[in-house]
Every structure is written in structure tokens, then in C-alpha cells.
Amino acid sequence: MIRILNVRKRIALVAHDNKKAELVEWAEHNKVVLAMHELISTGTTGKLLEEQLDRPVKKMLSGPLGGDQQIGAMIDILIFFWDPMQAQPHDSDVKALLRLGVAWNILLACDRATADFILTSPLMKTEYETNIPDYSGYLNRKVAK
């Protein structure tokens, strides 16, 4: 199966507390490009982005309250500035969101350099076909008794 990413992509912007300022600064630096796309975020980060970018951001719940999981099925691209130096109380939610990104072939950046490469790719300005992995073998497997 394939999924079509439209010219106007759905981009999730998420950051741990210690990375929120960095994400907001990155978004400000890239606001012209981001203005061409739909932005989705978790609660607190979304408020900060709206204020800085002066444009609407679709806000989900805060990450620890399930916002990470709400985002998972809605996006084409995930920009997630996570803090590798500090354990998070909702680490399992973070891992689940990252797992969804990898499992469903969603563009995924966890640092500024990768986010820059994604945002400046010529493919950001076009429709793009991406493969959706076939998990039918996994879903149809027989469980040993």
C-alpha cells in the first residue's frame, strides 16, 4: 500500500521541557516554510509555537496526558526534540510515538540537523508517495498454544 503526502503536509512539533525553547527557536527560524503546512503539537508546546509564530497550531493534550498518542495517527512528519539526558515520567508514551513513526514510515526528526534536512528537502514542495509497510503476516500469525 501507499500513502500520499500532499504538498501541504501535516507536521507534528513536539518537545520535552528542556528542549521547548530550542524547538520554538527552530520553528521561528523556519516559519516561512512552516506556514505552508498544517502544524500539530502537544498542549504546552503548541501554545508556545502559536505565540511565537503568530499562527494557529492544532493543539492536542499535553504529552503526559496522552497528547503524544493523539498525534500518532494524524501526521506526515514528526519533529520531536526530545531530551536524551533526562528521564521522562511518560517515557513509555514517547517510545510509543517514536515506534509509530518508524512502524508506519512517517518522516521523523529527533534533532535540529535532521529537522533541517527534512524541511529543506525539495520533496517538501511536492506530493510524495510513501510505502505503508505490510503487517498482514504479523497480524495473521498463529499464536502457539
Short mmCIF file of N, CA, C and O in Angstrom, two decimals:
data_model
loop_
_atom_site.label_atom_id
_atom_site.label_comp_id
_atom_site.label_asym_id
_atom_site.label_seq_id
_atom_site.Cartn_x
_atom_site.Cartn_y
_atom_site.Cartn_z
N MET A 1 0.84 -1.19 0.00
CA MET A 1 0.00 0.00 0.00
C MET A 1 0.88 1.24 0.00
O MET A 1 2.01 1.21 0.44
N ILE A 2 0.28 2.31 -0.48
CA ILE A 2 0.99 3.58 -0.44
C ILE A 2 0.13 4.63 0.24
O ILE A 2 -1.09 4.50 0.33
N ARG A 3 0.77 5.65 0.71
CA ARG A 3 0.10 6.81 1.28
C ARG A 3 0.65 8.02 0.54
O ARG A 3 1.85 8.11 0.29
N ILE A 4 -0.23 8.93 0.20
CA ILE A 4 0.18 10.15 -0.49
C ILE A 4 0.33 11.27 0.53
O ILE A 4 -0.60 11.57 1.28
N LEU A 5 1.50 11.86 0.56
CA LEU A 5 1.71 13.07 1.36
C LEU A 5 1.46 14.24 0.43
O LEU A 5 2.13 14.37 -0.60
N ASN A 6 0.47 15.03 0.75
CA ASN A 6 0.11 16.17 -0.09
C ASN A 6 1.21 17.24 -0.04
O ASN A 6 2.11 17.18 0.78
N VAL A 7 1.08 18.24 -0.90
CA VAL A 7 2.02 19.35 -0.89
C VAL A 7 1.98 20.02 0.48
O VAL A 7 3.01 20.36 1.05
N ARG A 8 0.76 20.20 1.01
CA ARG A 8 0.61 20.76 2.36
C ARG A 8 0.66 19.58 3.34
O ARG A 8 -0.28 18.81 3.46
N LYS A 9 1.76 19.46 4.02
CA LYS A 9 1.99 18.33 4.91
C LYS A 9 1.48 18.62 6.33
O LYS A 9 1.38 19.77 6.73
N ARG A 10 1.18 17.56 7.06
CA ARG A 10 0.78 17.68 8.46
C ARG A 10 2.01 17.39 9.32
O ARG A 10 2.46 16.25 9.39
N ILE A 11 2.51 18.44 9.95
CA ILE A 11 3.75 18.35 10.70
C ILE A 11 3.47 18.46 12.19
O ILE A 11 2.89 19.44 12.65
N ALA A 12 3.90 17.45 12.94
CA ALA A 12 3.79 17.50 14.40
C ALA A 12 5.09 18.08 14.95
O ALA A 12 6.18 17.67 14.55
N LEU A 13 4.96 19.03 15.86
CA LEU A 13 6.09 19.64 16.54
C LEU A 13 5.95 19.36 18.02
O LEU A 13 4.99 19.82 18.66
N VAL A 14 6.87 18.58 18.56
CA VAL A 14 6.80 18.13 19.95
C VAL A 14 8.17 18.33 20.58
O VAL A 14 9.20 18.16 19.92
N ALA A 15 8.19 18.68 21.87
CA ALA A 15 9.47 18.84 22.56
C ALA A 15 9.31 18.56 24.05
O ALA A 15 8.31 18.91 24.66
N HIS A 16 10.31 17.93 24.61
CA HIS A 16 10.38 17.80 26.06
C HIS A 16 10.66 19.17 26.66
O HIS A 16 11.13 20.09 25.97
N ASP A 17 10.40 19.32 27.96
CA ASP A 17 10.54 20.61 28.62
C ASP A 17 11.89 21.28 28.37
O ASP A 17 11.94 22.46 28.04
N ASN A 18 12.97 20.54 28.49
CA ASN A 18 14.31 21.12 28.31
C ASN A 18 14.64 21.44 26.85
O ASN A 18 15.67 22.04 26.58
N LYS A 19 13.77 21.04 25.92
CA LYS A 19 14.01 21.27 24.50
C LYS A 19 12.98 22.22 23.86
O LYS A 19 13.05 22.50 22.68
N LYS A 20 12.00 22.68 24.66
CA LYS A 20 10.95 23.54 24.10
C LYS A 20 11.51 24.83 23.51
O LYS A 20 11.14 25.22 22.40
N ALA A 21 12.42 25.48 24.21
CA ALA A 21 12.99 26.74 23.71
C ALA A 21 13.72 26.50 22.39
O ALA A 21 13.62 27.32 21.46
N GLU A 22 14.46 25.41 22.31
CA GLU A 22 15.18 25.08 21.07
C GLU A 22 14.21 24.85 19.92
O GLU A 22 14.43 25.31 18.80
N LEU A 23 13.11 24.12 20.18
CA LEU A 23 12.13 23.86 19.12
C LEU A 23 11.46 25.16 18.68
O LEU A 23 11.27 25.40 17.49
N VAL A 24 11.08 26.00 19.63
CA VAL A 24 10.43 27.27 19.29
C VAL A 24 11.38 28.14 18.46
O VAL A 24 10.97 28.75 17.47
N GLU A 25 12.64 28.18 18.84
CA GLU A 25 13.63 28.97 18.09
C GLU A 25 13.80 28.40 16.68
O GLU A 25 13.84 29.13 15.69
N TRP A 26 13.84 27.08 16.55
CA TRP A 26 13.95 26.43 15.25
C TRP A 26 12.72 26.75 14.39
O TRP A 26 12.85 27.07 13.21
N ALA A 27 11.55 26.68 14.99
CA ALA A 27 10.31 26.98 14.26
C ALA A 27 10.29 28.44 13.79
O ALA A 27 9.88 28.73 12.67
N GLU A 28 10.73 29.35 14.65
CA GLU A 28 10.81 30.77 14.27
C GLU A 28 11.74 30.93 13.08
O GLU A 28 11.44 31.65 12.13
N HIS A 29 12.88 30.27 13.12
CA HIS A 29 13.86 30.33 12.03
C HIS A 29 13.27 29.79 10.72
O HIS A 29 13.65 30.23 9.64
N ASN A 30 12.33 28.84 10.82
CA ASN A 30 11.74 28.18 9.64
C ASN A 30 10.28 28.55 9.42
O ASN A 30 9.56 27.82 8.74
N LYS A 31 9.85 29.68 9.97
CA LYS A 31 8.42 30.00 9.95
C LYS A 31 7.85 30.18 8.54
O LYS A 31 6.69 29.88 8.31
N VAL A 32 8.64 30.62 7.59
CA VAL A 32 8.15 30.80 6.22
C VAL A 32 7.78 29.45 5.62
O VAL A 32 6.70 29.29 5.04
N VAL A 33 8.63 28.47 5.79
CA VAL A 33 8.35 27.13 5.27
C VAL A 33 7.21 26.49 6.06
O VAL A 33 6.29 25.90 5.48
N LEU A 34 7.24 26.61 7.37
CA LEU A 34 6.19 26.01 8.20
C LEU A 34 4.82 26.59 7.90
O LEU A 34 3.80 25.91 8.05
N ALA A 35 4.76 27.85 7.46
CA ALA A 35 3.48 28.49 7.15
C ALA A 35 2.75 27.80 6.00
O ALA A 35 1.54 27.95 5.86
N MET A 36 3.46 27.02 5.21
CA MET A 36 2.84 26.33 4.07
C MET A 36 2.23 24.99 4.48
O MET A 36 1.67 24.29 3.65
N HIS A 37 2.36 24.64 5.75
CA HIS A 37 1.93 23.32 6.20
C HIS A 37 1.01 23.43 7.42
O HIS A 37 0.95 24.47 8.06
N GLU A 38 0.32 22.34 7.71
CA GLU A 38 -0.53 22.28 8.90
C GLU A 38 0.32 21.85 10.08
O GLU A 38 1.04 20.85 10.01
N LEU A 39 0.26 22.61 11.16
CA LEU A 39 1.06 22.32 12.34
C LEU A 39 0.19 21.73 13.44
O LEU A 39 -0.89 22.24 13.73
N ILE A 40 0.70 20.68 14.06
CA ILE A 40 0.02 19.99 15.15
C ILE A 40 1.03 19.85 16.28
O ILE A 40 2.22 19.62 16.03
N SER A 41 0.58 19.98 17.50
CA SER A 41 1.50 19.90 18.62
C SER A 41 0.80 19.44 19.88
O SER A 41 -0.43 19.43 19.95
N THR A 42 1.60 19.08 20.87
CA THR A 42 1.04 18.82 22.19
C THR A 42 0.77 20.16 22.85
O THR A 42 1.27 21.21 22.41
N GLY A 43 -0.01 20.16 23.92
CA GLY A 43 -0.57 21.36 24.52
C GLY A 43 0.37 22.52 24.80
O GLY A 43 0.25 23.59 24.19
N THR A 44 1.31 22.36 25.70
CA THR A 44 2.17 23.46 26.10
C THR A 44 3.04 23.92 24.94
O THR A 44 3.17 25.12 24.68
N THR A 45 3.63 22.99 24.24
CA THR A 45 4.47 23.33 23.10
C THR A 45 3.65 24.06 22.04
O THR A 45 4.13 25.04 21.46
N GLY A 46 2.45 23.62 21.80
CA GLY A 46 1.57 24.27 20.82
C GLY A 46 1.29 25.72 21.17
O GLY A 46 1.30 26.59 20.29
N LYS A 47 1.03 26.00 22.44
CA LYS A 47 0.79 27.38 22.87
C LYS A 47 2.02 28.25 22.62
O LYS A 47 1.91 29.37 22.12
N LEU A 48 3.18 27.74 22.97
CA LEU A 48 4.43 28.50 22.75
C LEU A 48 4.65 28.77 21.26
O LEU A 48 5.04 29.87 20.88
N LEU A 49 4.38 27.76 20.43
CA LEU A 49 4.57 27.93 18.99
C LEU A 49 3.59 28.93 18.41
O LEU A 49 3.96 29.77 17.58
N GLU A 50 2.33 28.85 18.83
CA GLU A 50 1.33 29.82 18.34
C GLU A 50 1.74 31.24 18.65
O GLU A 50 1.64 32.12 17.80
N GLU A 51 2.19 31.47 19.87
CA GLU A 51 2.61 32.82 20.27
C GLU A 51 3.80 33.29 19.45
O GLU A 51 3.83 34.43 18.99
N GLN A 52 4.78 32.42 19.25
CA GLN A 52 6.00 32.82 18.55
C GLN A 52 5.78 32.98 17.05
O GLN A 52 6.31 33.89 16.43
N LEU A 53 4.98 32.09 16.46
CA LEU A 53 4.79 32.09 15.01
C LEU A 53 3.61 32.95 14.57
O LEU A 53 3.45 33.20 13.38
N ASP A 54 2.78 33.36 15.52
CA ASP A 54 1.59 34.16 15.22
C ASP A 54 0.72 33.49 14.17
O ASP A 54 0.29 34.10 13.20
N ARG A 55 0.48 32.21 14.39
CA ARG A 55 -0.40 31.43 13.51
C ARG A 55 -0.97 30.26 14.28
O ARG A 55 -0.39 29.83 15.28
N PRO A 56 -2.11 29.74 13.85
CA PRO A 56 -2.73 28.66 14.61
C PRO A 56 -1.94 27.35 14.54
O PRO A 56 -1.35 27.02 13.51
N VAL A 57 -1.95 26.65 15.64
CA VAL A 57 -1.36 25.32 15.75
C VAL A 57 -2.44 24.44 16.37
O VAL A 57 -3.02 24.80 17.40
N LYS A 58 -2.74 23.32 15.74
CA LYS A 58 -3.73 22.41 16.30
C LYS A 58 -3.11 21.75 17.52
O LYS A 58 -2.09 21.06 17.42
N LYS A 59 -3.72 22.00 18.68
CA LYS A 59 -3.15 21.52 19.94
C LYS A 59 -3.89 20.29 20.46
O LYS A 59 -5.10 20.30 20.57
N MET A 60 -3.11 19.28 20.79
CA MET A 60 -3.62 18.08 21.42
C MET A 60 -3.40 18.23 22.93
O MET A 60 -2.93 19.26 23.40
N LEU A 61 -3.68 17.19 23.66
CA LEU A 61 -3.40 17.20 25.10
C LEU A 61 -1.90 17.32 25.34
O LEU A 61 -1.10 17.08 24.45
N SER A 62 -1.54 17.65 26.54
CA SER A 62 -0.13 17.61 26.95
C SER A 62 0.38 16.19 26.77
O SER A 62 -0.37 15.22 26.90
N GLY A 63 1.68 16.04 26.48
CA GLY A 63 2.27 14.72 26.27
C GLY A 63 1.96 13.72 27.36
O GLY A 63 1.48 12.61 27.08
N PRO A 64 2.20 14.05 28.64
CA PRO A 64 1.92 13.09 29.71
C PRO A 64 0.45 12.72 29.85
O PRO A 64 0.12 11.70 30.45
N LEU A 65 -0.44 13.53 29.27
CA LEU A 65 -1.87 13.23 29.35
C LEU A 65 -2.39 12.52 28.10
O LEU A 65 -3.59 12.35 27.93
N GLY A 66 -1.48 12.12 27.21
CA GLY A 66 -1.89 11.36 26.03
C GLY A 66 -1.75 12.10 24.72
O GLY A 66 -2.09 11.56 23.67
N GLY A 67 -1.27 13.33 24.75
CA GLY A 67 -1.13 14.11 23.52
C GLY A 67 -0.22 13.46 22.49
O GLY A 67 -0.48 13.53 21.29
N ASP A 68 0.86 12.82 22.97
CA ASP A 68 1.76 12.13 22.04
C ASP A 68 1.00 11.08 21.24
O ASP A 68 1.19 10.94 20.03
N GLN A 69 0.13 10.36 21.93
CA GLN A 69 -0.62 9.29 21.26
C GLN A 69 -1.69 9.85 20.33
O GLN A 69 -1.96 9.27 19.28
N GLN A 70 -2.30 10.98 20.69
CA GLN A 70 -3.29 11.59 19.81
C GLN A 70 -2.66 11.98 18.47
O GLN A 70 -3.28 11.86 17.43
N ILE A 71 -1.44 12.43 18.52
CA ILE A 71 -0.75 12.91 17.32
C ILE A 71 -0.43 11.77 16.36
O ILE A 71 -0.46 11.95 15.14
N GLY A 72 -0.13 10.60 16.88
CA GLY A 72 0.42 9.50 16.09
C GLY A 72 -0.28 9.20 14.79
O GLY A 72 0.38 8.93 13.79
N ALA A 73 -1.59 9.22 14.75
CA ALA A 73 -2.32 8.82 13.54
C ALA A 73 -2.66 10.00 12.63
O ALA A 73 -3.29 9.80 11.60
N MET A 74 -2.22 11.19 12.96
CA MET A 74 -2.65 12.39 12.23
C MET A 74 -1.59 13.01 11.34
O MET A 74 -1.87 13.98 10.67
N ILE A 75 -0.39 12.49 11.32
CA ILE A 75 0.72 13.27 10.79
C ILE A 75 1.45 12.62 9.62
O ILE A 75 1.38 11.42 9.41
N ASP A 76 2.16 13.47 8.89
CA ASP A 76 3.06 13.03 7.82
C ASP A 76 4.51 13.11 8.29
O ASP A 76 5.35 12.35 7.86
N ILE A 77 4.77 14.09 9.16
CA ILE A 77 6.13 14.35 9.63
C ILE A 77 6.10 14.59 11.13
O ILE A 77 5.22 15.30 11.62
N LEU A 78 7.06 14.03 11.83
CA LEU A 78 7.19 14.25 13.26
C LEU A 78 8.54 14.89 13.55
O LEU A 78 9.58 14.31 13.25
N ILE A 79 8.50 16.11 14.08
CA ILE A 79 9.70 16.79 14.56
C ILE A 79 9.60 16.74 16.08
O ILE A 79 8.74 17.39 16.66
N PHE A 80 10.42 15.92 16.70
CA PHE A 80 10.32 15.67 18.13
C PHE A 80 11.67 15.94 18.77
O PHE A 80 12.57 15.10 18.72
N PHE A 81 11.84 17.12 19.33
CA PHE A 81 13.08 17.45 20.03
C PHE A 81 12.97 16.86 21.43
O PHE A 81 12.35 17.42 22.31
N TRP A 82 13.54 15.67 21.61
CA TRP A 82 13.47 15.01 22.91
C TRP A 82 14.80 15.12 23.62
O TRP A 82 15.83 15.30 23.01
N ASP A 83 14.71 15.05 24.91
CA ASP A 83 15.87 15.26 25.76
C ASP A 83 16.48 13.90 26.13
O ASP A 83 15.93 13.18 26.96
N PRO A 84 17.62 13.54 25.52
CA PRO A 84 18.22 12.24 25.80
C PRO A 84 18.93 12.18 27.16
O PRO A 84 19.33 11.11 27.60
N MET A 85 19.06 13.33 27.82
CA MET A 85 19.81 13.37 29.08
C MET A 85 18.94 13.33 30.33
O MET A 85 19.44 13.32 31.44
N GLN A 86 17.63 13.33 30.13
CA GLN A 86 16.74 13.35 31.29
C GLN A 86 15.61 12.34 31.10
O GLN A 86 14.92 12.37 30.08
N ALA A 87 15.44 11.48 32.07
CA ALA A 87 14.32 10.52 32.02
C ALA A 87 13.02 11.29 32.11
O ALA A 87 12.91 12.27 32.84
N GLN A 88 12.04 10.83 31.36
CA GLN A 88 10.73 11.48 31.34
C GLN A 88 9.73 10.58 32.07
O GLN A 88 9.75 9.36 31.90
N PRO A 89 8.83 11.19 32.83
CA PRO A 89 7.85 10.36 33.55
C PRO A 89 6.92 9.60 32.61
O PRO A 89 6.37 8.58 32.98
N HIS A 90 6.79 10.09 31.38
CA HIS A 90 5.92 9.42 30.42
C HIS A 90 6.75 8.82 29.28
O HIS A 90 6.36 8.83 28.12
N ASP A 91 7.91 8.26 29.63
CA ASP A 91 8.82 7.66 28.65
C ASP A 91 8.14 6.62 27.77
O ASP A 91 8.44 6.52 26.59
N SER A 92 7.23 5.84 28.34
CA SER A 92 6.57 4.81 27.53
C SER A 92 5.73 5.44 26.42
O SER A 92 5.66 4.90 25.32
N ASP A 93 5.12 6.60 26.68
CA ASP A 93 4.35 7.30 25.64
C ASP A 93 5.27 7.82 24.54
O ASP A 93 4.94 7.75 23.35
N VAL A 94 6.41 8.35 24.95
CA VAL A 94 7.39 8.86 23.99
C VAL A 94 7.86 7.73 23.09
O VAL A 94 7.89 7.86 21.86
N LYS A 95 8.22 6.60 23.69
CA LYS A 95 8.68 5.45 22.91
C LYS A 95 7.57 4.96 21.98
O LYS A 95 7.84 4.56 20.84
N ALA A 96 6.34 4.98 22.44
CA ALA A 96 5.22 4.54 21.61
C ALA A 96 5.06 5.44 20.39
O ALA A 96 4.82 4.97 19.27
N LEU A 97 5.20 6.76 20.57
CA LEU A 97 5.08 7.69 19.45
C LEU A 97 6.22 7.47 18.45
O LEU A 97 6.00 7.42 17.25
N LEU A 98 7.43 7.32 18.94
CA LEU A 98 8.56 7.06 18.06
C LEU A 98 8.39 5.73 17.33
O LEU A 98 8.70 5.61 16.14
N ARG A 99 7.88 4.73 18.04
CA ARG A 99 7.63 3.42 17.41
C ARG A 99 6.60 3.54 16.29
O ARG A 99 6.77 2.98 15.21
N LEU A 100 5.53 4.31 16.53
CA LEU A 100 4.52 4.52 15.49
C LEU A 100 5.14 5.17 14.25
O LEU A 100 4.84 4.80 13.12
N GLY A 101 6.00 6.15 14.49
CA GLY A 101 6.67 6.82 13.38
C GLY A 101 7.46 5.84 12.53
O GLY A 101 7.36 5.85 11.29
N VAL A 102 8.22 4.99 13.16
CA VAL A 102 9.02 4.02 12.43
C VAL A 102 8.13 2.95 11.80
O VAL A 102 8.29 2.58 10.64
N ALA A 103 7.15 2.45 12.55
CA ALA A 103 6.29 1.37 12.06
C ALA A 103 5.50 1.78 10.83
O ALA A 103 5.26 0.96 9.93
N TRP A 104 5.08 3.05 10.74
CA TRP A 104 4.23 3.49 9.64
C TRP A 104 4.95 4.40 8.64
O TRP A 104 4.33 5.08 7.85
N ASN A 105 6.28 4.37 8.67
CA ASN A 105 7.08 5.08 7.68
C ASN A 105 6.80 6.58 7.65
O ASN A 105 6.65 7.19 6.60
N ILE A 106 6.71 7.16 8.83
CA ILE A 106 6.48 8.61 8.98
C ILE A 106 7.85 9.27 9.06
O ILE A 106 8.74 8.79 9.75
N LEU A 107 8.01 10.37 8.34
CA LEU A 107 9.26 11.12 8.44
C LEU A 107 9.47 11.53 9.88
O LEU A 107 8.55 12.03 10.53
N LEU A 108 10.68 11.35 10.38
CA LEU A 108 10.92 11.51 11.81
C LEU A 108 12.26 12.19 12.05
O LEU A 108 13.29 11.72 11.59
N ALA A 109 12.23 13.31 12.77
CA ALA A 109 13.45 14.01 13.16
C ALA A 109 13.44 14.19 14.67
O ALA A 109 12.46 14.66 15.24
N CYS A 110 14.53 13.81 15.31
CA CYS A 110 14.65 13.95 16.76
C CYS A 110 15.69 14.99 17.15
O CYS A 110 15.99 15.16 18.32
N ASP A 111 16.25 15.67 16.16
CA ASP A 111 17.23 16.71 16.44
C ASP A 111 17.15 17.78 15.35
O ASP A 111 16.52 17.58 14.31
N ARG A 112 17.78 18.90 15.61
CA ARG A 112 17.71 20.05 14.71
C ARG A 112 18.29 19.76 13.34
O ARG A 112 17.73 20.16 12.32
N ALA A 113 19.42 19.07 13.27
CA ALA A 113 20.05 18.79 11.98
C ALA A 113 19.13 17.99 11.07
O ALA A 113 18.95 18.32 9.90
N THR A 114 18.53 16.94 11.61
CA THR A 114 17.62 16.12 10.81
C THR A 114 16.38 16.90 10.42
O THR A 114 15.90 16.81 9.29
N ALA A 115 15.85 17.69 11.35
CA ALA A 115 14.68 18.53 11.05
C ALA A 115 15.01 19.51 9.92
O ALA A 115 14.19 19.72 9.02
N ASP A 116 16.21 20.09 9.95
CA ASP A 116 16.63 21.00 8.87
C ASP A 116 16.68 20.28 7.53
O ASP A 116 16.21 20.80 6.51
N PHE A 117 17.23 19.06 7.52
CA PHE A 117 17.31 18.32 6.27
C PHE A 117 15.92 18.00 5.72
O PHE A 117 15.67 18.12 4.53
N ILE A 118 15.01 17.59 6.58
CA ILE A 118 13.65 17.29 6.13
C ILE A 118 12.98 18.54 5.58
O ILE A 118 12.43 18.53 4.48
N LEU A 119 13.03 19.63 6.32
CA LEU A 119 12.32 20.84 5.92
C LEU A 119 12.88 21.46 4.65
O LEU A 119 12.14 22.09 3.90
N THR A 120 14.17 21.28 4.38
CA THR A 120 14.77 21.88 3.19
C THR A 120 14.82 20.93 2.00
O THR A 120 15.28 21.31 0.93
N SER A 121 14.30 19.73 2.16
CA SER A 121 14.27 18.78 1.05
C SER A 121 13.34 19.29 -0.06
O SER A 121 12.24 19.79 0.23
N PRO A 122 13.73 19.14 -1.31
CA PRO A 122 12.83 19.51 -2.42
C PRO A 122 11.50 18.76 -2.37
O PRO A 122 10.49 19.23 -2.87
N LEU A 123 11.48 17.59 -1.72
CA LEU A 123 10.25 16.80 -1.63
C LEU A 123 9.20 17.46 -0.75
O LEU A 123 8.02 17.10 -0.82
N MET A 124 9.59 18.42 0.08
CA MET A 124 8.62 19.14 0.91
C MET A 124 7.66 19.97 0.07
O MET A 124 6.57 20.30 0.51
N LYS A 125 8.04 20.30 -1.15
CA LYS A 125 7.23 21.17 -2.01
C LYS A 125 6.39 20.39 -3.01
O LYS A 125 5.74 20.98 -3.86
N THR A 126 6.39 19.07 -2.90
CA THR A 126 5.66 18.25 -3.87
C THR A 126 4.80 17.22 -3.15
O THR A 126 4.96 16.97 -1.96
N GLU A 127 3.91 16.60 -3.93
CA GLU A 127 3.24 15.41 -3.44
C GLU A 127 4.27 14.32 -3.36
O GLU A 127 5.21 14.30 -4.16
N TYR A 128 4.11 13.40 -2.42
CA TYR A 128 5.09 12.34 -2.26
C TYR A 128 4.37 11.04 -1.92
O TYR A 128 3.50 11.02 -1.06
N GLU A 129 4.75 9.98 -2.62
CA GLU A 129 4.19 8.66 -2.32
C GLU A 129 5.15 7.93 -1.39
O GLU A 129 6.33 7.81 -1.67
N THR A 130 4.62 7.45 -0.29
CA THR A 130 5.43 6.66 0.64
C THR A 130 4.78 5.30 0.83
O THR A 130 3.55 5.18 0.79
N ASN A 131 5.59 4.31 0.98
CA ASN A 131 5.07 2.96 1.21
C ASN A 131 4.60 2.80 2.64
O ASN A 131 5.26 3.26 3.56
N ILE A 132 3.48 2.14 2.78
CA ILE A 132 3.00 1.75 4.10
C ILE A 132 3.39 0.29 4.26
O ILE A 132 3.02 -0.55 3.44
N PRO A 133 4.13 -0.03 5.30
CA PRO A 133 4.55 -1.43 5.48
C PRO A 133 3.35 -2.37 5.57
O PRO A 133 2.29 -2.01 6.07
N ASP A 134 3.55 -3.57 5.06
CA ASP A 134 2.51 -4.60 5.09
C ASP A 134 2.73 -5.46 6.33
O ASP A 134 3.69 -6.24 6.40
N TYR A 135 1.85 -5.32 7.28
CA TYR A 135 1.95 -6.10 8.51
C TYR A 135 0.97 -7.27 8.54
O TYR A 135 0.70 -7.82 9.60
N SER A 136 0.45 -7.65 7.38
CA SER A 136 -0.54 -8.74 7.36
C SER A 136 0.05 -10.05 7.89
O SER A 136 -0.63 -10.80 8.58
N GLY A 137 1.31 -10.32 7.58
CA GLY A 137 1.94 -11.53 8.10
C GLY A 137 1.99 -11.53 9.61
O GLY A 137 1.72 -12.54 10.27
N TYR A 138 2.30 -10.39 10.17
CA TYR A 138 2.34 -10.25 11.63
C TYR A 138 0.94 -10.40 12.22
O TYR A 138 0.75 -11.10 13.21
N LEU A 139 -0.03 -9.76 11.58
CA LEU A 139 -1.42 -9.79 12.11
C LEU A 139 -2.05 -11.17 11.96
O LEU A 139 -2.90 -11.54 12.78
N ASN A 140 -1.66 -11.91 10.95
CA ASN A 140 -2.27 -13.21 10.69
C ASN A 140 -1.49 -14.39 11.26
O ASN A 140 -1.86 -15.54 11.01
N ARG A 141 -0.47 -14.12 12.01
CA ARG A 141 0.36 -15.21 12.55
C ARG A 141 -0.45 -16.03 13.56
O ARG A 141 -1.35 -15.55 14.21
N LYS A 142 -0.09 -17.25 13.65
CA LYS A 142 -0.73 -18.15 14.61
C LYS A 142 0.06 -18.09 15.90
O LYS A 142 1.28 -18.15 15.92
N VAL A 143 -0.64 -17.95 16.97
CA VAL A 143 -0.01 -17.93 18.28
C VAL A 143 0.05 -19.36 18.79
O VAL A 143 -0.95 -20.07 18.84
N ALA A 144 1.26 -19.78 19.18
CA ALA A 144 1.43 -21.15 19.69
C ALA A 144 0.72 -21.30 21.03
O ALA A 144 0.77 -20.41 21.87
N LYS A 145 0.06 -22.46 21.21
CA LYS A 145 -0.64 -22.72 22.47
C LYS A 145 0.18 -23.57 23.37
O LYS A 145 0.95 -24.36 23.06
#
